[in-house]
Short mmCIF file of C-alpha atoms in Angstrom, two decimals:
data_model
loop_
_atom_site.label_atom_id
_atom_site.label_comp_id
_atom_site.label_asym_id
_atom_site.label_seq_id
_atom_site.Cartn_x
_atom_site.Cartn_y
_atom_site.Cartn_z
CA MET A 1414 54.85 -104.40 45.02
CA ASN A 1415 53.21 -101.76 43.35
CA GLU A 1416 51.68 -99.11 46.01
CA ARG A 1417 47.68 -98.80 45.15
CA PRO A 1418 47.18 -95.12 43.88
CA SER A 1419 45.37 -93.10 46.60
CA ILE A 1420 41.99 -92.01 45.21
CA HIS A 1421 40.46 -88.54 46.03
CA LYS A 1422 37.12 -87.16 46.04
CA LEU A 1423 35.49 -83.78 44.93
CA GLY A 1424 32.48 -83.57 46.69
CA PRO A 1425 30.33 -86.25 45.31
CA VAL A 1426 32.78 -86.74 42.74
CA THR A 1427 35.15 -89.67 42.97
CA LEU A 1428 38.06 -88.92 40.73
CA ALA A 1429 40.58 -91.15 38.69
CA PRO A 1430 43.71 -92.72 40.27
CA SER A 1431 46.45 -89.69 40.21
CA VAL A 1432 44.32 -86.98 39.66
CA LEU A 1433 44.13 -84.57 42.39
CA PRO A 1434 41.31 -82.05 43.58
CA HIS A 1435 43.18 -79.11 42.42
CA HIS A 1436 42.99 -80.56 39.21
CA ALA A 1437 39.55 -81.12 39.52
CA TRP A 1438 39.08 -77.64 40.52
CA THR A 1439 40.67 -76.50 37.52
CA TYR A 1440 38.89 -78.45 35.07
CA LEU A 1441 35.85 -76.93 36.88
CA PHE A 1442 37.01 -73.35 36.09
CA ALA A 1443 38.10 -74.29 32.53
CA ALA A 1444 34.55 -75.87 31.93
CA PHE A 1445 32.32 -72.56 33.20
CA PHE A 1446 34.62 -70.48 30.61
CA SER A 1447 35.01 -72.72 27.70
CA ILE A 1448 31.55 -72.94 26.32
CA GLY A 1449 30.76 -69.46 27.24
CA LEU A 1450 33.49 -67.68 25.60
CA VAL A 1451 32.83 -70.31 22.89
CA THR A 1452 28.90 -69.21 22.49
CA PHE A 1453 29.36 -65.27 22.51
CA VAL A 1454 30.22 -65.37 18.74
CA SER A 1455 27.45 -65.23 17.57
CA ILE A 1456 26.01 -62.99 19.83
CA GLY A 1457 29.06 -60.39 19.01
CA GLN A 1458 28.89 -61.30 15.67
CA ALA A 1459 25.27 -60.36 15.27
CA TYR A 1460 26.15 -56.56 16.87
CA ILE A 1461 29.05 -56.60 14.02
CA LEU A 1462 26.70 -57.74 11.27
CA ASN A 1463 24.54 -54.80 12.05
CA GLU A 1464 26.71 -51.85 13.84
CA HIS A 1465 30.35 -52.53 11.78
CA LEU A 1466 29.49 -54.02 8.60
CA LYS A 1467 25.79 -52.44 8.04
CA ILE A 1468 24.57 -55.83 6.89
CA PRO A 1469 20.52 -56.19 5.72
CA THR A 1470 19.02 -58.27 7.48
CA SER A 1471 17.54 -60.03 4.45
CA ARG A 1472 21.25 -61.36 3.97
CA GLN A 1473 21.85 -62.36 7.76
CA GLY A 1474 21.55 -66.11 8.33
CA THR A 1475 23.12 -66.76 4.63
CA ILE A 1476 26.20 -65.14 6.05
CA SER A 1477 26.04 -66.53 9.56
CA GLY A 1478 25.54 -70.27 7.85
CA ASN A 1479 28.42 -69.20 5.67
CA LEU A 1480 30.49 -68.52 8.71
CA VAL A 1481 29.56 -71.39 10.29
CA PHE A 1482 30.57 -73.38 7.48
CA TRP A 1483 34.17 -72.28 7.18
CA THR A 1484 34.16 -72.82 11.06
CA GLU A 1485 33.13 -76.24 10.70
CA ILE A 1486 35.79 -76.85 7.82
CA VAL A 1487 38.56 -76.28 10.24
CA THR A 1488 37.16 -78.09 13.01
CA LEU A 1489 36.94 -81.14 10.30
CA LEU A 1490 40.28 -80.79 9.93
CA PHE A 1491 41.93 -80.20 13.14
CA PHE A 1492 39.80 -82.34 15.49
CA VAL A 1493 41.53 -85.59 15.28
CA PRO A 1494 44.96 -83.79 14.71
CA ALA A 1495 44.17 -82.05 18.22
CA GLY A 1496 42.90 -85.60 19.51
CA VAL A 1497 46.70 -87.03 18.78
CA LEU A 1498 48.42 -84.12 19.93
CA MET A 1499 46.54 -84.24 23.03
CA ASP A 1500 47.13 -87.72 23.63
CA ARG A 1501 51.26 -87.27 22.83
CA ILE A 1502 52.15 -83.95 24.64
CA GLY A 1503 48.89 -84.00 27.13
CA ARG A 1504 45.64 -82.03 27.71
CA LYS A 1505 47.17 -78.99 29.59
CA PRO A 1506 48.85 -77.66 26.70
CA VAL A 1507 46.44 -77.92 24.14
CA TYR A 1508 43.42 -76.56 26.77
CA SER A 1509 45.60 -73.53 26.90
CA ALA A 1510 46.38 -72.93 23.96
CA GLY A 1511 42.98 -72.76 22.93
CA PHE A 1512 42.17 -70.03 25.25
CA VAL A 1513 45.20 -67.88 23.74
CA ILE A 1514 43.65 -69.00 20.20
CA VAL A 1515 40.37 -67.71 21.21
CA ALA A 1516 41.28 -64.34 22.99
CA LEU A 1517 43.35 -63.49 19.52
CA ALA A 1518 40.04 -64.39 17.50
CA TYR A 1519 37.78 -61.77 19.86
CA ALA A 1520 40.31 -59.12 19.50
CA LEU A 1521 40.62 -59.21 16.17
CA TYR A 1522 36.85 -59.99 14.87
CA PRO A 1523 36.09 -56.19 15.62
CA LEU A 1524 38.57 -54.99 13.45
CA SER A 1525 36.64 -56.53 10.35
CA ARG A 1526 35.99 -54.59 7.11
CA SER A 1527 34.56 -56.82 5.16
CA ILE A 1528 32.98 -60.11 5.46
CA GLU A 1529 35.76 -61.75 3.86
CA GLU A 1530 38.01 -60.33 6.45
CA LEU A 1531 35.31 -61.71 9.15
CA THR A 1532 35.59 -65.46 7.53
CA ILE A 1533 39.78 -65.36 8.27
CA TYR A 1534 39.19 -63.90 11.93
CA ARG A 1535 35.98 -66.89 12.53
CA MET A 1536 38.69 -69.27 10.89
CA ILE A 1537 41.00 -68.31 13.57
CA TYR A 1538 38.24 -68.62 16.49
CA ALA A 1539 37.74 -72.13 15.08
CA LEU A 1540 41.40 -73.44 15.53
CA GLY A 1541 40.46 -72.77 19.31
CA ILE A 1542 37.27 -74.26 19.04
CA VAL A 1543 39.49 -77.59 18.26
CA ALA A 1544 41.43 -77.02 21.27
CA LEU A 1545 38.73 -76.10 23.83
CA THR A 1546 36.12 -78.53 23.52
CA GLY A 1547 38.06 -81.33 22.42
CA ALA A 1548 40.50 -80.67 25.61
CA LEU A 1549 36.80 -80.05 27.64
CA SER A 1550 35.37 -83.44 26.45
CA THR A 1551 38.62 -85.35 26.97
CA VAL A 1552 39.48 -84.21 30.35
CA MET A 1553 35.49 -84.54 31.03
CA ILE A 1554 36.50 -88.25 30.54
CA ASP A 1555 39.84 -88.26 31.97
CA TYR A 1556 39.17 -86.96 35.48
CA PRO A 1557 36.12 -88.97 37.16
CA ALA A 1558 36.46 -93.04 38.63
CA GLU A 1559 33.77 -94.78 35.95
CA ARG A 1560 31.15 -94.74 38.91
CA SER A 1561 31.08 -90.63 38.79
CA ARG A 1562 31.32 -90.16 35.26
CA GLY A 1563 27.62 -88.98 34.57
CA LYS A 1564 27.81 -87.12 38.22
CA LEU A 1565 30.92 -84.81 37.04
CA ILE A 1566 29.29 -84.71 33.03
CA ALA A 1567 26.30 -83.09 34.71
CA ILE A 1568 28.24 -80.53 36.66
CA THR A 1569 30.02 -80.11 33.72
CA GLY A 1570 27.06 -79.51 32.10
CA PHE A 1571 25.68 -77.29 34.51
CA LEU A 1572 29.07 -75.00 34.28
CA ASN A 1573 28.68 -74.79 31.12
CA GLY A 1574 25.22 -73.43 31.03
CA LEU A 1575 25.95 -71.10 34.35
CA GLY A 1576 29.11 -69.59 31.84
CA ILE A 1577 26.98 -69.29 28.83
CA VAL A 1578 24.36 -67.32 31.24
CA ALA A 1579 26.87 -64.95 33.16
CA LEU A 1580 29.63 -64.56 30.07
CA ASN A 1581 26.66 -64.04 27.61
CA SER A 1582 24.72 -61.81 29.71
CA PHE A 1583 27.51 -59.13 31.10
CA PHE A 1584 29.35 -59.32 27.93
CA GLY A 1585 25.89 -59.57 25.38
CA GLY A 1586 24.74 -56.68 27.21
CA LEU A 1587 27.52 -54.55 27.31
CA PRO A 1588 27.37 -52.62 24.27
CA HIS A 1589 23.82 -51.62 24.98
CA ARG A 1590 25.61 -50.22 28.09
CA LEU A 1591 28.40 -48.62 26.76
CA VAL A 1592 26.28 -46.58 24.14
CA ALA A 1593 23.79 -45.58 26.74
CA LYS A 1594 27.36 -43.96 28.26
CA GLY A 1595 27.74 -42.13 25.04
CA PHE A 1596 30.18 -44.45 23.65
CA SER A 1597 29.73 -44.95 19.51
CA GLY A 1598 28.04 -48.03 18.49
CA SER A 1599 31.13 -48.95 16.91
CA ASP A 1600 33.76 -48.43 20.13
CA ALA A 1601 30.96 -50.46 21.99
CA GLY A 1602 31.47 -53.29 20.30
CA LEU A 1603 35.44 -52.94 20.13
CA TYR A 1604 35.82 -52.70 23.99
CA THR A 1605 33.32 -55.47 24.25
CA HIS A 1606 35.33 -57.67 22.52
CA PHE A 1607 38.85 -56.51 23.83
CA ALA A 1608 37.23 -57.27 27.38
CA ILE A 1609 36.07 -61.32 26.33
CA ALA A 1610 39.27 -61.67 24.81
CA GLY A 1611 41.10 -60.38 28.08
CA VAL A 1612 38.60 -63.11 30.23
CA ALA A 1613 40.25 -65.85 27.59
CA LEU A 1614 43.57 -64.91 28.34
CA ILE A 1615 42.97 -65.45 32.08
CA SER A 1616 41.73 -68.39 31.77
CA ALA A 1617 44.39 -69.45 29.63
CA VAL A 1618 46.66 -68.69 32.47
CA VAL A 1619 44.53 -70.42 34.98
CA VAL A 1620 44.53 -73.87 33.08
CA GLY A 1621 47.97 -73.92 32.42
CA PHE A 1622 49.18 -73.90 36.27
CA GLY A 1623 46.37 -75.84 37.36
CA LEU A 1624 45.43 -78.67 35.20
CA LYS A 1625 47.51 -82.32 35.39
CA GLY A 1626 50.32 -82.20 33.54
CA GLY A 1627 51.53 -85.38 31.22
CA THR A 1628 49.71 -87.25 29.31
CA GLU A 1629 46.70 -90.30 30.36
CA VAL A 1630 48.92 -92.77 29.00
CA ARG A 1631 52.27 -93.88 29.42
CA LYS A 1632 54.55 -93.76 26.66
CA GLU A 1633 55.04 -97.39 26.59
CA GLU A 1634 51.50 -97.64 26.41
CA ARG A 1635 50.54 -95.95 23.58
CA PRO A 1636 50.02 -97.13 19.96
CA PRO A 1637 52.17 -96.08 16.88
CA LEU A 1638 50.98 -92.62 15.78
CA ARG A 1639 49.34 -94.44 12.71
CA ASN A 1640 47.32 -96.34 14.79
CA LEU A 1641 45.95 -93.58 16.58
CA LEU A 1642 44.84 -91.66 13.40
CA SER A 1643 42.98 -94.75 12.49
CA SER A 1644 42.10 -95.75 15.65
CA GLY A 1645 38.81 -93.45 15.84
CA ILE A 1646 37.68 -95.36 12.56
CA SER A 1647 38.54 -98.40 13.45
CA CYS A 1648 36.66 -98.19 16.92
CA ALA A 1649 33.30 -97.36 15.25
CA LYS A 1650 33.41 -101.55 14.87
CA ASN A 1651 31.59 -101.51 18.15
CA PRO A 1652 27.89 -99.97 17.79
CA ARG A 1653 27.65 -98.41 20.70
CA ILE A 1654 30.42 -96.24 19.59
CA LEU A 1655 29.05 -95.98 16.42
CA LEU A 1656 25.97 -94.78 18.01
CA SER A 1657 27.66 -92.40 19.67
CA TYR A 1658 29.13 -90.53 16.56
CA GLY A 1659 25.65 -90.53 15.07
CA ALA A 1660 24.62 -88.78 18.31
CA ALA A 1661 27.72 -86.41 18.16
CA PHE A 1662 26.55 -85.35 14.28
CA VAL A 1663 23.57 -83.49 15.87
CA ALA A 1664 24.27 -83.79 19.67
CA ARG A 1665 27.89 -82.27 19.52
CA GLY A 1666 27.62 -79.10 17.60
CA ASP A 1667 23.60 -78.19 19.75
CA GLN A 1668 25.06 -75.63 21.33
CA SER A 1669 26.75 -73.93 18.10
CA ILE A 1670 23.12 -74.31 16.38
CA ILE A 1671 21.46 -72.55 19.27
CA GLY A 1672 24.32 -70.01 19.68
CA THR A 1673 24.12 -69.11 15.58
CA PHE A 1674 20.38 -69.16 15.06
CA LEU A 1675 19.02 -68.34 18.25
CA PRO A 1676 20.60 -64.66 18.70
CA LEU A 1677 20.45 -63.73 15.17
CA TRP A 1678 16.32 -64.77 15.32
CA GLY A 1679 15.81 -62.36 18.20
CA THR A 1680 18.44 -59.58 16.78
CA THR A 1681 16.41 -59.76 13.21
CA ALA A 1682 13.16 -59.72 14.49
CA GLY A 1683 14.02 -56.87 16.99
CA ILE A 1684 15.16 -54.87 13.87
CA ALA A 1685 12.26 -55.71 12.33
CA MET A 1686 10.31 -54.12 14.84
CA ASP A 1687 12.46 -51.03 14.44
CA MET A 1688 14.71 -51.47 17.25
CA GLU A 1689 18.52 -49.84 17.51
CA PRO A 1690 21.65 -53.15 17.09
CA ALA A 1691 22.43 -52.55 20.43
CA GLU A 1692 18.80 -53.51 21.77
CA ALA A 1693 18.20 -55.97 19.64
CA VAL A 1694 20.90 -57.63 20.00
CA LYS A 1695 20.44 -57.21 23.89
CA LYS A 1696 16.95 -58.47 23.15
CA GLY A 1697 18.03 -62.07 21.36
CA MET A 1698 20.75 -62.58 24.03
CA MET A 1699 17.69 -62.42 26.29
CA ILE A 1700 16.30 -65.51 24.15
CA PHE A 1701 19.49 -67.38 24.37
CA ILE A 1702 19.80 -66.71 27.71
CA ILE A 1703 16.51 -68.02 28.26
CA SER A 1704 17.04 -71.33 26.70
CA GLN A 1705 20.60 -71.74 28.63
CA GLY A 1706 19.13 -70.73 31.47
CA ALA A 1707 16.54 -74.17 31.58
CA ALA A 1708 19.83 -76.00 30.20
CA LEU A 1709 21.69 -74.84 33.45
CA LEU A 1710 18.79 -76.14 35.54
CA TRP A 1711 17.88 -79.48 34.14
CA ALA A 1712 21.66 -80.46 33.83
CA PRO A 1713 21.36 -81.89 37.57
CA VAL A 1714 18.15 -83.21 37.09
CA ILE A 1715 19.26 -85.72 34.21
CA GLY A 1716 23.14 -86.48 35.14
CA PRO A 1717 22.31 -88.54 37.75
CA LEU A 1718 19.52 -90.58 35.89
CA ILE A 1719 22.19 -90.96 33.26
CA ASP A 1720 24.31 -92.48 36.07
CA ARG A 1721 21.45 -95.30 37.10
CA TRP A 1722 20.19 -96.66 33.42
CA ASN A 1723 21.92 -98.31 30.32
CA ARG A 1724 23.87 -95.53 28.44
CA VAL A 1725 21.98 -96.53 25.48
CA THR A 1726 18.96 -96.25 27.01
CA ALA A 1727 19.94 -93.16 28.12
CA LEU A 1728 20.78 -91.73 24.54
CA ILE A 1729 17.15 -92.80 23.86
CA VAL A 1730 15.50 -90.63 25.92
CA CYS A 1731 17.61 -87.95 25.53
CA MET A 1732 17.59 -87.32 22.01
CA GLY A 1733 13.53 -88.07 22.83
CA LEU A 1734 13.31 -84.59 24.58
CA ALA A 1735 15.74 -83.08 21.91
CA SER A 1736 13.29 -83.89 19.34
CA VAL A 1737 10.21 -82.12 21.48
CA GLY A 1738 12.66 -79.02 22.61
CA TYR A 1739 13.87 -78.43 18.88
CA LEU A 1740 10.54 -79.32 16.81
CA SER A 1741 8.61 -77.26 19.37
CA LEU A 1742 9.95 -74.21 17.71
CA GLY A 1743 7.96 -74.45 14.80
CA LEU A 1744 4.93 -73.57 17.33
CA VAL A 1745 6.56 -69.77 17.79
CA GLY A 1746 4.89 -66.67 15.89
CA ASN A 1747 7.16 -63.99 17.43
CA PRO A 1748 9.92 -64.78 19.48
CA HIS A 1749 9.55 -61.83 21.66
CA GLU A 1750 5.99 -62.93 22.87
CA THR A 1751 6.04 -63.66 26.57
CA GLY A 1752 3.97 -67.17 25.19
CA SER A 1753 7.18 -67.77 23.05
CA ILE A 1754 9.39 -68.77 26.51
CA ILE A 1755 7.94 -72.19 27.11
CA PHE A 1756 9.47 -73.19 24.02
CA PHE A 1757 12.50 -72.02 24.51
CA ILE A 1758 12.72 -73.61 28.01
CA LEU A 1759 11.83 -76.92 26.05
CA LEU A 1760 14.21 -76.03 23.80
CA GLY A 1761 17.31 -76.11 26.23
CA ILE A 1762 16.30 -78.86 28.04
CA GLY A 1763 16.46 -80.91 24.63
CA GLN A 1764 19.79 -79.57 23.99
CA ILE A 1765 21.55 -80.17 27.53
CA SER A 1766 19.71 -83.89 27.07
CA SER A 1767 20.92 -84.71 24.04
CA PHE A 1768 24.73 -83.43 24.90
CA LEU A 1769 24.87 -85.22 27.85
CA GLY A 1770 23.22 -88.34 27.07
CA ALA A 1771 25.88 -88.35 23.67
CA GLN A 1772 29.01 -87.92 25.99
CA SER A 1773 28.04 -90.45 28.48
CA LEU A 1774 27.99 -93.05 25.92
CA ILE A 1775 31.45 -92.07 24.53
CA GLY A 1776 33.14 -91.90 27.86
CA GLN A 1777 31.60 -95.50 28.70
CA GLU A 1778 32.60 -97.25 25.66
CA ALA A 1779 36.22 -94.87 24.38
CA PRO A 1780 39.32 -97.05 25.30
CA LYS A 1781 41.68 -95.49 27.11
CA ALA A 1782 44.48 -95.49 25.23
CA GLU A 1783 43.01 -94.36 22.39
CA ARG A 1784 40.47 -92.04 23.84
CA GLY A 1785 42.02 -88.86 22.34
CA SER A 1786 41.77 -90.06 18.96
CA VAL A 1787 38.35 -91.52 19.54
CA ILE A 1788 36.83 -88.28 21.36
CA GLY A 1789 38.48 -86.44 18.20
CA MET A 1790 36.02 -88.39 15.68
CA PHE A 1791 33.32 -87.85 18.10
CA ASN A 1792 34.07 -84.22 17.89
CA ILE A 1793 34.70 -84.24 13.77
CA CYS A 1794 31.17 -86.32 13.50
CA GLY A 1795 29.64 -83.14 15.54
CA ALA A 1796 31.05 -80.78 13.25
CA ALA A 1797 29.73 -82.74 10.13
CA GLY A 1798 26.61 -82.25 11.55
CA ILE A 1799 27.15 -78.55 12.00
CA LEU A 1800 28.13 -78.08 8.61
CA VAL A 1801 25.38 -79.71 7.13
CA ILE A 1802 23.01 -78.07 9.17
CA THR A 1803 24.00 -74.53 8.78
CA THR A 1804 24.51 -74.77 4.92
CA VAL A 1805 21.43 -75.78 4.70
CA GLY A 1806 19.65 -73.55 7.55
CA GLY A 1807 21.37 -70.67 7.19
CA ARG A 1808 19.63 -70.20 3.73
CA LEU A 1809 16.19 -71.94 4.77
CA PHE A 1810 16.41 -68.68 7.59
CA ASP A 1811 16.68 -66.17 5.20
CA SER A 1812 14.47 -68.22 2.28
CA MET A 1813 11.84 -69.58 4.16
CA SER A 1814 11.88 -68.94 8.12
CA PRO A 1815 14.11 -68.35 11.18
CA LYS A 1816 12.81 -71.56 12.82
CA ALA A 1817 14.34 -73.69 9.64
CA PRO A 1818 17.40 -74.83 11.28
CA PHE A 1819 15.83 -75.97 14.56
CA ILE A 1820 13.47 -77.90 12.79
CA VAL A 1821 16.44 -79.20 10.63
CA VAL A 1822 17.92 -80.54 13.90
CA GLY A 1823 14.67 -81.97 15.56
CA ALA A 1824 14.45 -84.13 12.89
CA ILE A 1825 17.84 -85.65 12.82
CA ASN A 1826 17.39 -86.18 16.48
CA THR A 1827 14.56 -88.09 15.74
CA VAL A 1828 16.71 -90.02 13.29
CA VAL A 1829 19.07 -91.18 16.05
CA MET A 1830 16.27 -91.81 18.61
CA LEU A 1831 14.93 -94.63 16.43
CA ALA A 1832 18.81 -95.62 15.93
CA ALA A 1833 19.04 -95.92 19.38
CA LEU A 1834 16.63 -97.89 20.03
CA TYR A 1835 17.62 -100.36 17.37
CA VAL A 1836 20.78 -100.67 19.19
CA ARG A 1837 19.16 -100.98 22.53
CA ILE A 1838 17.30 -103.77 21.53
CA LYS A 1839 20.45 -105.68 19.85
CA PHE A 1840 23.84 -104.47 20.93
CA PRO A 1841 22.45 -102.96 24.73
CA GLY A 1842 26.18 -102.97 26.59
CA ARG A 1843 26.16 -102.76 29.85
CA GLY A 1844 25.64 -100.16 32.62
CA TYR A 1845 27.40 -99.24 35.44
CA ASN A 1846 29.12 -101.84 37.48
CA ARG A 1847 30.83 -101.10 40.58
CA GLU A 1848 32.95 -104.43 41.18
CA GLU A 1849 34.34 -103.53 37.43
CA HIS A 1850 35.11 -99.96 37.95
CA ASP A 1851 35.82 -99.23 41.40
CA SER A 1852 38.78 -100.43 41.45
CA PRO A 1853 42.20 -97.90 40.39
CA GLU A 1854 43.04 -98.60 36.92
#
């Protein structure tokens, strides 16, 4: 007679069978540090472009877009293999390795002597992104019971935002504080990047000890490797999974787009106002922090609503909010004016809404045995979106307006919202069904 597996809770979140509270606490620790560490690259990069490499501001949009382009080429190549690897060897070693790779990239970044070297180090960093974001998304779906999925996604979004605000506030302002204490501009950048690399290494150790070991599917239940590779594409026959891939095209990479062009906009605007690089980067960082602070406060509001709604309906609402947030930046003149704050708040609300809406839909629809591969395809779609948007947006940033990348994202959000309306009418799927999902798997 099979023994009924015990079910544990972490606050309001009911955990999936075999997931213990200390596994969930470790995941929450990782959620705090993962995206905060990932997004710092753009703040640090703005400093390196100005202070270390002395790149004219008229070229920085194109260079930043190109760096993101090569980042996404790497992610496109490795997201599906990373998903397969997580299905084969487990989430924990991949997650921990991601932190180690990011630490290496940050340690190398300030040593760059040219854009070519910076590009190589950015590609190393991209491997870390593949591991961190892929593992974050997969564990976020593995750990909760279905009825608590929206709650854990909302908590994750809150911790992502809190990590972004805390880490970027501290490390983004660190060069300015070091310069004020008498360090040279280049030494301030070097020590800042070494410090954040140390945080990444500590995170790797915590995740390596605390996450649940093994794989989520027993060996005899796993399909062959060839099927795992093809499952991400074949599962798109489900129109709601296909819709989630479309949502990922814009939503999964929102934090990367905001992290790349928002601090750069603030930094270049500050330098145009005759600020020193350290001060301009600090001002650009504050714009970014405002948007992420809004996302942080909005996540606990939208998360419980997603739990109550049909997941396609939730995506419609979330994409609508994102459209408003991104397109509203067209009304901004000087980003450092006090009146611009409301638009950056709307941007943060839209960004976290689209992220949570897309994650909730794919979390409901992804088959368990093929979850790592489906999430890998979901992330590939996000990487493809970043690639297209940054390739076009980086050049428009320099030649037309710093607002251009955000307008492009807003327009794509609108298209996905209309697609979600069609799916909601034709293929609505299901909302949360307590009887179906509360029993142990």
